[in-house]
């Protein structure tokens, strides 16, 4: 099932998410729906608040980039109850976008390396280190679970410049190739 994607201004995107417990019903279906929703919108990552849920899960699929970057060809992962344990390395500026902020891209400064613990869909524990683009996407999606959006990292001046565009998005005055849920 393809969910409509929540956009900037929706209070659900500002909630701090809660852990998924072992007895969570419908986890497999949720993961399938999240990938379907993300692929439909041509995104590389999607976090639960972007489909209106406040549980601690995000999905990432970088396999489409595998042609240019072979190391990403099998990168399709689900992160359940993730915790960033360490951020390290250089801080790098890179342009980011977000399905919840359609049509807007800005440079964001983030660490190059991240160590994260999480559960996979079999609820098996992982503790892994990621660098480069995967680390970038992981930090972006992880932010969503903490109620943070990439524009929050922009300078106060930049935020002032973006204000009009963000307010248009909140009113649904934006064109997208996928269905969005406009805040009330
Ligand atoms: Ni995003």
GROMACS .gro file of C-alpha atoms and ligand atoms in nm:
model
  185
    1UNK     CA    1   0.000   0.000   0.000
    2UNK     CA    2   0.127   0.344  -0.092
    3UNK     CA    3   0.080   0.599   0.184
    4UNK     CA    4   0.046   0.973   0.122
    5UNK     CA    5   0.357   1.150   0.248
    6UNK     CA    6   0.329   1.402   0.530
    7UNK     CA    7   0.484   1.740   0.458
    8UNK     CA    8   0.656   2.023   0.640
    9UNK     CA    9   0.424   2.173   0.900
   10UNK     CA   10   0.259   1.845   0.995
   11UNK     CA   11   0.298   1.803   1.372
   12UNK     CA   12   0.376   1.431   1.332
   13UNK     CA   13   0.711   1.528   1.178
   14UNK     CA   14   0.803   1.703   1.504
   15UNK     CA   15   0.719   1.412   1.738
   16UNK     CA   16   0.989   1.206   1.901
   17UNK     CA   17   0.919   0.847   1.800
   18UNK     CA   18   0.886   0.551   2.033
   19UNK     CA   19   1.050   0.208   2.011
   20UNK     CA   20   0.875  -0.076   1.834
   21UNK     CA   21   0.824  -0.365   2.075
   22UNK     CA   22   0.879  -0.732   2.004
   23UNK     CA   23   0.508  -0.801   1.979
   24UNK     CA   24   0.443  -0.534   1.713
   25UNK     CA   25   0.177  -0.670   1.479
   26UNK     CA   26   0.218  -0.616   1.108
   27UNK     CA   27   0.586  -0.526   1.101
   28UNK     CA   28   0.647  -0.711   0.775
   29UNK     CA   29   0.357  -0.531   0.604
   30UNK     CA   30   0.470  -0.194   0.740
   31UNK     CA   31   0.821  -0.244   0.599
   32UNK     CA   32   0.680  -0.351   0.262
   33UNK     CA   33   0.451  -0.045   0.254
   34UNK     CA   34   0.735   0.188   0.349
   35UNK     CA   35   0.954   0.061   0.064
   36UNK     CA   36   0.660   0.081  -0.178
   37UNK     CA   37   0.576   0.437  -0.070
   38UNK     CA   38   0.942   0.543  -0.094
   39UNK     CA   39   0.999   0.384  -0.436
   40UNK     CA   40   0.678   0.538  -0.571
   41UNK     CA   41   0.808   0.881  -0.470
   42UNK     CA   42   1.158   0.803  -0.604
   43UNK     CA   43   1.318   0.858  -0.264
   44UNK     CA   44   1.621   0.679  -0.118
   45UNK     CA   45   1.505   0.690   0.243
   46UNK     CA   46   1.178   0.709   0.437
   47UNK     CA   47   1.105   0.735   0.809
   48UNK     CA   48   0.781   0.643   0.988
   49UNK     CA   49   0.669   1.003   1.064
   50UNK     CA   50   0.664   1.065   0.689
   51UNK     CA   51   0.369   0.827   0.666
   52UNK     CA   52   0.212   0.963   0.982
   53UNK     CA   53   0.346   0.706   1.231
   54UNK     CA   54   0.540   0.778   1.547
   55UNK     CA   55   0.730   0.451   1.575
   56UNK     CA   56   1.104   0.417   1.551
   57UNK     CA   57   1.177   0.280   1.206
   58UNK     CA   58   1.323   0.397   0.877
   59UNK     CA   59   1.408   0.228   0.548
   60UNK     CA   60   1.686   0.308   0.301
   61UNK     CA   61   1.740   0.178  -0.051
   62UNK     CA   62   2.049   0.299  -0.236
   63UNK     CA   63   2.060   0.010  -0.483
   64UNK     CA   64   1.947   0.232  -0.774
   65UNK     CA   65   2.279   0.419  -0.734
   66UNK     CA   66   2.472   0.093  -0.776
   67UNK     CA   67   2.547   0.158  -1.140
   68UNK     CA   68   2.765   0.458  -1.053
   69UNK     CA   69   2.877   0.331  -0.715
   70UNK     CA   70   2.903  -0.051  -0.706
   71UNK     CA   71   2.939  -0.061  -0.326
   72UNK     CA   72   2.578   0.061  -0.298
   73UNK     CA   73   2.427  -0.199  -0.528
   74UNK     CA   74   2.302  -0.419  -0.240
   75UNK     CA   75   2.227  -0.140   0.006
   76UNK     CA   76   1.864  -0.196   0.098
   77UNK     CA   77   1.811  -0.188   0.471
   78UNK     CA   78   1.554  -0.152   0.745
   79UNK     CA   79   1.654   0.019   1.070
   80UNK     CA   80   1.428  -0.063   1.365
   81UNK     CA   81   1.480   0.109   1.703
   82UNK     CA   82   1.807   0.262   1.584
   83UNK     CA   83   2.047   0.446   1.815
   84UNK     CA   84   2.335   0.652   1.684
   85UNK     CA   85   2.624   0.557   1.910
   86UNK     CA   86   2.899   0.773   1.760
   87UNK     CA   87   2.950   1.029   1.491
   88UNK     CA   88   3.301   1.075   1.367
   89UNK     CA   89   3.529   1.185   1.087
   90UNK     CA   90   3.517   1.506   0.893
   91UNK     CA   91   3.209   1.720   0.870
   92UNK     CA   92   3.102   1.734   0.507
   93UNK     CA   93   2.866   1.970   0.324
   94UNK     CA   94   2.628   1.801   0.083
   95UNK     CA   95   2.302   1.900  -0.079
   96UNK     CA   96   1.998   1.718   0.060
   97UNK     CA   97   1.634   1.692  -0.025
   98UNK     CA   98   1.341   1.531   0.155
   99UNK     CA   99   1.013   1.381   0.035
  100UNK     CA  100   0.842   1.583   0.310
  101UNK     CA  101   0.991   1.909   0.178
  102UNK     CA  102   0.926   1.869  -0.194
  103UNK     CA  103   1.112   2.087  -0.442
  104UNK     CA  104   1.364   2.219  -0.192
  105UNK     CA  105   1.731   2.124  -0.172
  106UNK     CA  106   1.994   2.275   0.056
  107UNK     CA  107   2.345   2.195   0.168
  108UNK     CA  108   2.369   2.034   0.510
  109UNK     CA  109   2.682   1.981   0.718
  110UNK     CA  110   2.709   1.629   0.862
  111UNK     CA  111   2.969   1.387   0.993
  112UNK     CA  112   3.119   1.152   0.737
  113UNK     CA  113   3.105   0.846   0.964
  114UNK     CA  114   2.837   0.711   1.193
  115UNK     CA  115   2.814   0.411   1.424
  116UNK     CA  116   2.460   0.291   1.478
  117UNK     CA  117   2.284   0.004   1.654
  118UNK     CA  118   1.952  -0.121   1.522
  119UNK     CA  119   1.731  -0.426   1.473
  120UNK     CA  120   1.657  -0.575   1.132
  121UNK     CA  121   1.320  -0.721   1.031
  122UNK     CA  122   1.408  -1.049   1.207
  123UNK     CA  123   1.468  -0.836   1.519
  124UNK     CA  124   1.834  -0.935   1.505
  125UNK     CA  125   2.066  -0.677   1.663
  126UNK     CA  126   2.331  -0.497   1.462
  127UNK     CA  127   2.607  -0.255   1.557
  128UNK     CA  128   2.764  -0.116   1.241
  129UNK     CA  129   2.976   0.169   1.110
  130UNK     CA  130   2.879   0.350   0.789
  131UNK     CA  131   3.070   0.616   0.598
  132UNK     CA  132   3.009   0.845   0.304
  133UNK     CA  133   2.669   0.862   0.136
  134UNK     CA  134   2.505   0.584   0.343
  135UNK     CA  135   2.612   0.767   0.663
  136UNK     CA  136   2.459   1.086   0.522
  137UNK     CA  137   2.123   0.922   0.448
  138UNK     CA  138   2.121   0.741   0.784
  139UNK     CA  139   2.171   1.069   0.972
  140UNK     CA  140   1.895   1.238   0.769
  141UNK     CA  141   1.646   0.956   0.837
  142UNK     CA  142   1.750   0.927   1.200
  143UNK     CA  143   1.677   1.298   1.243
  144UNK     CA  144   1.316   1.229   1.136
  145UNK     CA  145   1.279   0.991   1.432
  146UNK     CA  146   1.386   1.277   1.661
  147UNK     CA  147   1.145   1.528   1.507
  148UNK     CA  148   1.423   1.704   1.316
  149UNK     CA  149   1.414   1.802   0.948
  150UNK     CA  150   1.711   1.889   0.730
  151UNK     CA  151   1.620   2.258   0.702
  152UNK     CA  152   1.665   2.283   1.080
  153UNK     CA  153   2.039   2.255   1.012
  154UNK     CA  154   2.039   2.563   0.787
  155UNK     CA  155   2.162   2.902   0.909
  156UNK     CA  156   1.908   3.153   1.049
  157UNK     CA  157   1.954   3.365   0.735
  158UNK     CA  158   1.890   3.069   0.506
  159UNK     CA  159   1.583   2.975   0.712
  160UNK     CA  160   1.444   3.325   0.661
  161UNK     CA  161   1.495   3.292   0.286
  162UNK     CA  162   1.320   2.952   0.283
  163UNK     CA  163   1.026   3.064   0.498
  164UNK     CA  164   0.793   3.145   0.207
  165UNK     CA  165   0.860   2.819   0.026
  166UNK     CA  166   0.811   2.616   0.345
  167UNK     CA  167   0.484   2.791   0.415
  168UNK     CA  168   0.365   2.712   0.059
  169UNK     CA  169   0.449   2.345   0.118
  170UNK     CA  170   0.251   2.346   0.444
  171UNK     CA  171  -0.049   2.482   0.252
  172UNK     CA  172  -0.007   2.213  -0.012
  173UNK     CA  173   0.094   2.468  -0.274
  174UNK     CA  174   0.361   2.249  -0.427
  175UNK     CA  175   0.368   2.009  -0.716
  176UNK     CA  176   0.477   1.650  -0.655
  177UNK     CA  177   0.474   1.327  -0.854
  178UNK     CA  178   0.340   1.148  -0.544
  179UNK     CA  179   0.046   1.197  -0.311
  180UNK     CA  180   0.103   1.420  -0.009
  181UNK     CA  181  -0.099   1.471   0.306
  182UNK     CA  182  -0.143   1.842   0.366
  183UNK     CA  183  -0.152   1.946   0.734
  184UNK     CA  184  -0.492   2.067   0.855
  185LIG    NI1  185   1.358   1.342   0.486
   0.00000   0.00000   0.00000
